[in-house]
mmCIF file of C-alpha atoms in Angstrom:
data_model
loop_
_atom_site.group_PDB
_atom_site.id
_atom_site.type_symbol
_atom_site.label_atom_id
_atom_site.label_comp_id
_atom_site.label_asym_id
_atom_site.label_seq_id
_atom_site.Cartn_x
_atom_site.Cartn_y
_atom_site.Cartn_z
ATOM 1 C CA GLY A 11 0.000 0.000 0.000
ATOM 2 C CA GLN A 12 0.881 3.665 -0.044
ATOM 3 C CA ASN A 13 1.243 6.235 2.727
ATOM 4 C CA ILE A 14 1.676 9.895 1.890
ATOM 5 C CA ASP A 15 2.179 12.703 4.395
ATOM 6 C CA GLN A 16 2.141 16.446 3.844
ATOM 7 C CA PRO A 17 1.375 19.363 6.155
ATOM 8 C CA THR A 18 -2.279 20.270 6.454
ATOM 9 C CA GLU A 19 -1.899 24.033 6.227
ATOM 10 C CA MET A 20 0.750 26.666 5.573
ATOM 11 C CA THR A 21 0.743 30.450 5.453
ATOM 12 C CA ALA A 22 3.227 32.611 3.572
ATOM 13 C CA THR A 23 3.609 36.237 2.584
ATOM 14 C CA GLU A 24 3.147 37.615 -0.910
ATOM 15 C CA GLY A 25 6.507 37.812 -2.698
ATOM 16 C CA ALA A 26 8.138 35.246 -0.436
ATOM 17 C CA ILE A 27 9.262 31.662 -1.058
ATOM 18 C CA VAL A 28 7.491 28.641 0.415
ATOM 19 C CA GLN A 29 8.438 24.965 0.452
ATOM 20 C CA ILE A 30 5.762 22.285 0.799
ATOM 21 C CA ASN A 31 7.123 18.900 1.843
ATOM 22 C CA CYS A 32 5.782 15.457 1.054
ATOM 23 C CA THR A 33 7.003 12.133 2.404
ATOM 24 C CA TYR A 34 5.834 8.773 1.192
ATOM 25 C CA GLN A 35 6.196 5.050 1.741
ATOM 26 C CA THR A 36 5.360 2.860 -1.217
ATOM 27 C CA SER A 37 6.345 -0.190 -3.194
ATOM 28 C CA GLY A 38 6.659 -0.108 -6.951
ATOM 29 C CA PHE A 39 7.297 3.641 -7.065
ATOM 30 C CA ASN A 40 7.017 5.077 -10.560
ATOM 31 C CA GLY A 41 6.826 8.821 -10.190
ATOM 32 C CA LEU A 42 5.576 11.656 -8.049
ATOM 33 C CA PHE A 43 3.159 14.364 -9.114
ATOM 34 C CA TRP A 44 2.173 17.709 -7.664
ATOM 35 C CA TYR A 45 -1.269 19.140 -8.395
ATOM 36 C CA GLN A 46 -2.772 22.521 -7.525
ATOM 37 C CA GLN A 47 -6.413 22.723 -6.527
ATOM 38 C CA HIS A 48 -8.213 26.008 -5.979
ATOM 39 C CA ALA A 49 -11.272 25.873 -3.756
ATOM 40 C CA GLY A 50 -14.230 24.397 -5.602
ATOM 41 C CA GLU A 51 -12.198 23.571 -8.689
ATOM 42 C CA ALA A 52 -10.566 20.506 -10.197
ATOM 43 C CA PRO A 53 -6.912 19.678 -9.526
ATOM 44 C CA THR A 54 -4.534 20.869 -12.223
ATOM 45 C CA PHE A 55 -1.149 19.342 -12.994
ATOM 46 C CA LEU A 56 1.931 21.213 -11.793
ATOM 47 C CA SER A 57 4.925 18.887 -11.976
ATOM 48 C CA TYR A 58 6.195 15.351 -12.344
ATOM 49 C CA ASN A 59 9.390 13.780 -10.962
ATOM 50 C CA VAL A 60 10.550 10.236 -11.545
ATOM 51 C CA LEU A 61 14.327 10.676 -11.144
ATOM 52 C CA ASP A 62 16.154 12.250 -8.213
ATOM 53 C CA GLY A 63 16.738 15.956 -8.448
ATOM 54 C CA LEU A 64 15.086 19.245 -9.096
ATOM 55 C CA GLU A 65 12.633 20.046 -11.876
ATOM 56 C CA GLU A 66 12.110 23.759 -12.457
ATOM 57 C CA LYS A 67 9.140 25.291 -14.235
ATOM 58 C CA GLY A 68 8.885 29.032 -13.916
ATOM 59 C CA ARG A 69 8.105 30.072 -10.351
ATOM 60 C CA PHE A 70 7.491 26.462 -9.347
ATOM 61 C CA SER A 71 10.126 23.771 -8.730
ATOM 62 C CA SER A 72 9.778 20.222 -7.494
ATOM 63 C CA PHE A 73 12.430 18.025 -5.920
ATOM 64 C CA LEU A 74 12.561 14.272 -5.440
ATOM 65 C CA SER A 75 14.745 11.944 -3.393
ATOM 66 C CA ARG A 76 13.674 8.366 -3.984
ATOM 67 C CA SER A 77 16.034 6.916 -1.369
ATOM 68 C CA LYS A 78 14.485 9.149 1.294
ATOM 69 C CA GLY A 79 10.891 8.894 0.063
ATOM 70 C CA TYR A 80 10.774 12.664 0.018
ATOM 71 C CA SER A 81 9.659 15.429 -2.283
ATOM 72 C CA TYR A 82 9.050 19.120 -2.004
ATOM 73 C CA LEU A 83 7.313 21.763 -4.049
ATOM 74 C CA LEU A 84 8.978 25.176 -4.019
ATOM 75 C CA LEU A 85 6.972 28.247 -4.913
ATOM 76 C CA LYS A 86 8.877 31.483 -5.503
ATOM 77 C CA GLU A 87 7.681 35.089 -5.722
ATOM 78 C CA LEU A 88 4.371 34.123 -4.175
ATOM 79 C CA GLN A 89 1.248 35.748 -5.541
ATOM 80 C CA MET A 90 -2.195 35.959 -3.976
ATOM 81 C CA LYS A 91 -3.529 33.644 -6.688
ATOM 82 C CA ASP A 92 -1.212 30.906 -5.399
ATOM 83 C CA SER A 93 -3.564 30.459 -2.437
ATOM 84 C CA ALA A 94 -4.804 26.916 -3.031
ATOM 85 C CA SER A 95 -4.377 23.346 -1.908
ATOM 86 C CA TYR A 96 -1.310 21.517 -3.192
ATOM 87 C CA LEU A 97 -1.677 17.774 -3.611
ATOM 88 C CA CYS A 98 1.230 15.342 -3.602
ATOM 89 C CA ALA A 99 0.485 12.113 -5.481
ATOM 90 C CA VAL A 100 2.602 8.990 -5.854
ATOM 91 C CA ARG A 101 2.341 6.747 -8.860
ATOM 92 C CA ALA A 102 2.963 3.028 -8.481
ATOM 93 C CA LEU A 103 2.465 -0.035 -10.626
ATOM 94 C CA TYR A 104 -0.377 -2.156 -9.312
ATOM 95 C CA SER A 105 0.619 -5.618 -10.467
ATOM 96 C CA GLY A 106 -2.876 -7.015 -10.055
ATOM 97 C CA ALA A 107 -4.379 -4.759 -12.667
ATOM 98 C CA GLY A 108 -1.169 -4.190 -14.598
ATOM 99 C CA SER A 109 -1.800 -0.492 -14.427
ATOM 100 C CA TYR A 110 -0.356 2.587 -12.827
ATOM 101 C CA GLN A 111 -2.414 4.223 -10.096
ATOM 102 C CA LEU A 112 -2.031 7.508 -8.303
ATOM 103 C CA THR A 113 -2.402 7.732 -4.550
ATOM 104 C CA PHE A 114 -2.978 11.275 -3.322
ATOM 105 C CA GLY A 115 -2.009 12.892 -0.064
ATOM 106 C CA LYS A 116 -4.638 14.931 1.767
ATOM 107 C CA GLY A 117 -3.226 18.155 0.409
ATOM 108 C CA THR A 118 -1.614 21.237 1.910
ATOM 109 C CA LYS A 119 -3.775 24.332 2.062
ATOM 110 C CA LEU A 120 -1.572 27.336 1.336
ATOM 111 C CA SER A 121 -2.746 30.795 2.281
ATOM 112 C CA VAL A 122 -0.838 33.716 0.809
ATOM 113 C CA ILE A 123 -1.227 36.924 2.819
ATOM 114 C CA PRO A 124 -0.336 40.498 1.822
ATOM 115 C CA GLY B 24 -14.588 19.546 -25.941
ATOM 116 C CA ALA B 25 -11.200 20.769 -24.867
ATOM 117 C CA GLY B 26 -11.315 19.319 -21.375
ATOM 118 C CA VAL B 27 -12.964 16.710 -19.215
ATOM 119 C CA SER B 28 -16.596 17.514 -18.518
ATOM 120 C CA GLN B 29 -18.858 16.157 -15.812
ATOM 121 C CA SER B 30 -22.547 16.389 -15.132
ATOM 122 C CA PRO B 31 -24.362 17.346 -13.091
ATOM 123 C CA SER B 32 -22.161 19.863 -11.318
ATOM 124 C CA ASN B 33 -24.261 19.522 -8.192
ATOM 125 C CA LYS B 34 -26.630 16.790 -7.098
ATOM 126 C CA VAL B 35 -28.766 16.743 -3.980
ATOM 127 C CA THR B 36 -30.579 13.513 -3.246
ATOM 128 C CA GLU B 37 -32.382 11.776 -0.435
ATOM 129 C CA LYS B 38 -30.911 8.877 1.438
ATOM 130 C CA GLY B 39 -31.803 5.598 -0.249
ATOM 131 C CA LYS B 40 -32.144 7.002 -3.758
ATOM 132 C CA ASP B 41 -29.937 5.990 -6.692
ATOM 133 C CA VAL B 42 -27.791 8.565 -8.514
ATOM 134 C CA GLU B 43 -25.910 8.576 -11.799
ATOM 135 C CA LEU B 44 -22.895 10.773 -12.437
ATOM 136 C CA ARG B 45 -21.557 11.300 -15.932
ATOM 137 C CA CYS B 46 -18.058 11.938 -17.258
ATOM 138 C CA ASP B 47 -17.007 12.919 -20.774
ATOM 139 C CA PRO B 48 -13.233 12.478 -21.096
ATOM 140 C CA ILE B 49 -10.927 14.351 -23.428
ATOM 141 C CA SER B 50 -11.328 13.013 -26.940
ATOM 142 C CA GLY B 51 -8.784 10.309 -27.702
ATOM 143 C CA HIS B 52 -7.880 9.634 -24.077
ATOM 144 C CA THR B 53 -8.004 5.897 -23.497
ATOM 145 C CA ALA B 54 -7.658 5.898 -19.715
ATOM 146 C CA LEU B 55 -10.419 7.144 -17.410
ATOM 147 C CA TYR B 56 -10.434 7.369 -13.621
ATOM 148 C CA TRP B 57 -13.055 8.104 -10.975
ATOM 149 C CA TYR B 58 -12.057 9.582 -7.614
ATOM 150 C CA ARG B 59 -13.953 10.746 -4.559
ATOM 151 C CA GLN B 60 -12.904 13.731 -2.467
ATOM 152 C CA SER B 61 -14.507 14.161 0.923
ATOM 153 C CA LEU B 62 -14.125 17.296 3.013
ATOM 154 C CA GLY B 63 -10.622 17.430 4.466
ATOM 155 C CA GLN B 64 -9.598 14.198 2.805
ATOM 156 C CA GLY B 65 -7.362 13.386 -0.113
ATOM 157 C CA LEU B 66 -8.580 12.094 -3.432
ATOM 158 C CA GLU B 67 -9.722 8.497 -3.028
ATOM 159 C CA PHE B 68 -9.315 6.271 -6.080
ATOM 160 C CA LEU B 69 -12.522 4.460 -7.056
ATOM 161 C CA ILE B 70 -12.206 2.821 -10.468
ATOM 162 C CA TYR B 71 -10.029 2.877 -13.588
ATOM 163 C CA PHE B 72 -10.828 2.081 -17.222
ATOM 164 C CA GLN B 73 -8.158 1.473 -19.849
ATOM 165 C CA GLY B 74 -9.296 0.872 -23.403
ATOM 166 C CA ASN B 75 -11.128 -2.424 -23.747
ATOM 167 C CA SER B 76 -9.471 -4.042 -20.735
ATOM 168 C CA ALA B 77 -11.443 -5.107 -17.685
ATOM 169 C CA PRO B 78 -11.730 -2.125 -15.326
ATOM 170 C CA ASP B 79 -9.778 -1.945 -12.093
ATOM 171 C CA LYS B 80 -12.566 -1.751 -9.490
ATOM 172 C CA SER B 81 -10.301 -2.147 -6.477
ATOM 173 C CA GLY B 82 -11.184 1.267 -5.057
ATOM 174 C CA LEU B 83 -14.959 0.967 -5.014
ATOM 175 C CA PRO B 84 -16.013 1.238 -1.345
ATOM 176 C CA SER B 85 -19.023 -1.087 -1.551
ATOM 177 C CA ASP B 86 -21.195 -3.026 -3.990
ATOM 178 C CA ARG B 87 -23.564 -0.057 -4.081
ATOM 179 C CA PHE B 88 -21.022 1.619 -6.362
ATOM 180 C CA SER B 89 -20.622 0.646 -10.006
ATOM 181 C CA ALA B 90 -19.351 2.267 -13.172
ATOM 182 C CA GLU B 91 -19.380 1.614 -16.850
ATOM 183 C CA ARG B 92 -17.751 3.127 -19.865
ATOM 184 C CA THR B 93 -19.584 2.864 -23.133
ATOM 185 C CA GLY B 94 -17.778 2.877 -26.465
ATOM 186 C CA GLY B 95 -14.489 3.669 -24.800
ATOM 187 C CA SER B 96 -15.587 7.229 -24.153
ATOM 188 C CA VAL B 97 -18.347 8.415 -21.811
ATOM 189 C CA SER B 98 -18.445 6.903 -18.340
ATOM 190 C CA THR B 99 -21.243 6.725 -15.784
ATOM 191 C CA LEU B 100 -20.730 6.185 -12.056
ATOM 192 C CA THR B 101 -23.825 4.828 -10.334
ATOM 193 C CA ILE B 102 -24.418 4.850 -6.599
ATOM 194 C CA GLN B 103 -27.367 2.789 -5.435
ATOM 195 C CA ARG B 104 -29.258 3.317 -2.179
ATOM 196 C CA THR B 105 -27.195 6.397 -1.336
ATOM 197 C CA GLN B 106 -26.061 6.980 2.231
ATOM 198 C CA GLN B 107 -25.072 10.226 3.924
ATOM 199 C CA GLU B 108 -21.437 9.140 3.969
ATOM 200 C CA ASP B 109 -21.525 9.100 0.174
ATOM 201 C CA SER B 110 -21.660 12.915 0.218
ATOM 202 C CA ALA B 111 -18.483 14.115 -1.482
ATOM 203 C CA VAL B 112 -17.132 15.590 -4.692
ATOM 204 C CA TYR B 113 -16.774 12.931 -7.359
ATOM 205 C CA LEU B 114 -13.970 13.711 -9.792
ATOM 206 C CA CYS B 115 -13.301 12.129 -13.143
ATOM 207 C CA ALA B 116 -9.916 12.259 -14.867
ATOM 208 C CA SER B 117 -8.670 11.063 -18.224
ATOM 209 C CA ARG B 118 -5.244 10.253 -19.503
ATOM 210 C CA ARG B 119 -3.807 9.939 -22.998
ATOM 211 C CA ARG B 120 -2.241 6.490 -22.566
ATOM 212 C CA GLY B 121 -2.823 4.139 -19.707
ATOM 213 C CA ASP B 122 0.456 2.339 -19.325
ATOM 214 C CA THR B 123 3.120 5.006 -19.565
ATOM 215 C CA ALA B 124 4.258 6.619 -16.341
ATOM 216 C CA ALA B 125 4.861 10.102 -17.679
ATOM 217 C CA ASP B 126 1.317 10.777 -18.873
ATOM 218 C CA THR B 127 -0.546 13.010 -16.509
ATOM 219 C CA GLN B 128 -4.213 12.927 -15.616
ATOM 220 C CA TYR B 129 -6.540 15.768 -16.522
ATOM 221 C CA PHE B 130 -9.412 16.296 -14.133
ATOM 222 C CA GLY B 131 -12.969 17.387 -14.719
ATOM 223 C CA PRO B 132 -14.691 19.984 -12.509
ATOM 224 C CA GLY B 133 -16.369 17.317 -10.403
ATOM 225 C CA THR B 134 -19.893 16.574 -9.250
ATOM 226 C CA ARG B 135 -20.736 17.662 -5.716
ATOM 227 C CA LEU B 136 -23.088 15.048 -4.280
ATOM 228 C CA THR B 137 -25.081 15.808 -1.164
ATOM 229 C CA VAL B 138 -27.143 13.052 0.417
ATOM 230 C CA LEU B 139 -29.752 14.332 2.842
#
């Protein structure tokens, strides 16, 4: 099975940098995703890591350490519109169905304040 | 359409009634997923369809839940004899190919189900 942990809530100031951590325990790991979900809306894809290291995409970066079962999402130059929940999801191969499935963490609610 | 669509957007029903939720995936996407998101909880996997293969139903919480996908496109999630604990947002997602790790899932706006 999978177990994914991330902080429930975080608060940061507009213009600052915030790091949202995610730890996981899984077998058959095959990638880690970060999604952004604004209140009342569908999750939208932010980033994907399958190899160790940092993936940078504009103001957002995501890091993965497979040996430590650890990832973080780094948001720079925070804007008010970044207030949302950030979902960490681990992808693993389910041998029974022969398919990849995502298991989501409960999400981190980020509040950006002026 | 350009994205995943779901209907209805909101559904209020009485305990014991049956409900049907619909998902139209992105055209050409062969993989389709249903998730449930309860207040304060993460997305809970329910069922997965990939092409013509038998669906992965391992996430369905009880035999009151079923889903089908007709013609490899539209999917319907049916909940029979609804209970109050079924109240949640039901999200559908589709994916371009089902067996390649790098393909991401694209989510619909969800159906908010409230069971009174």
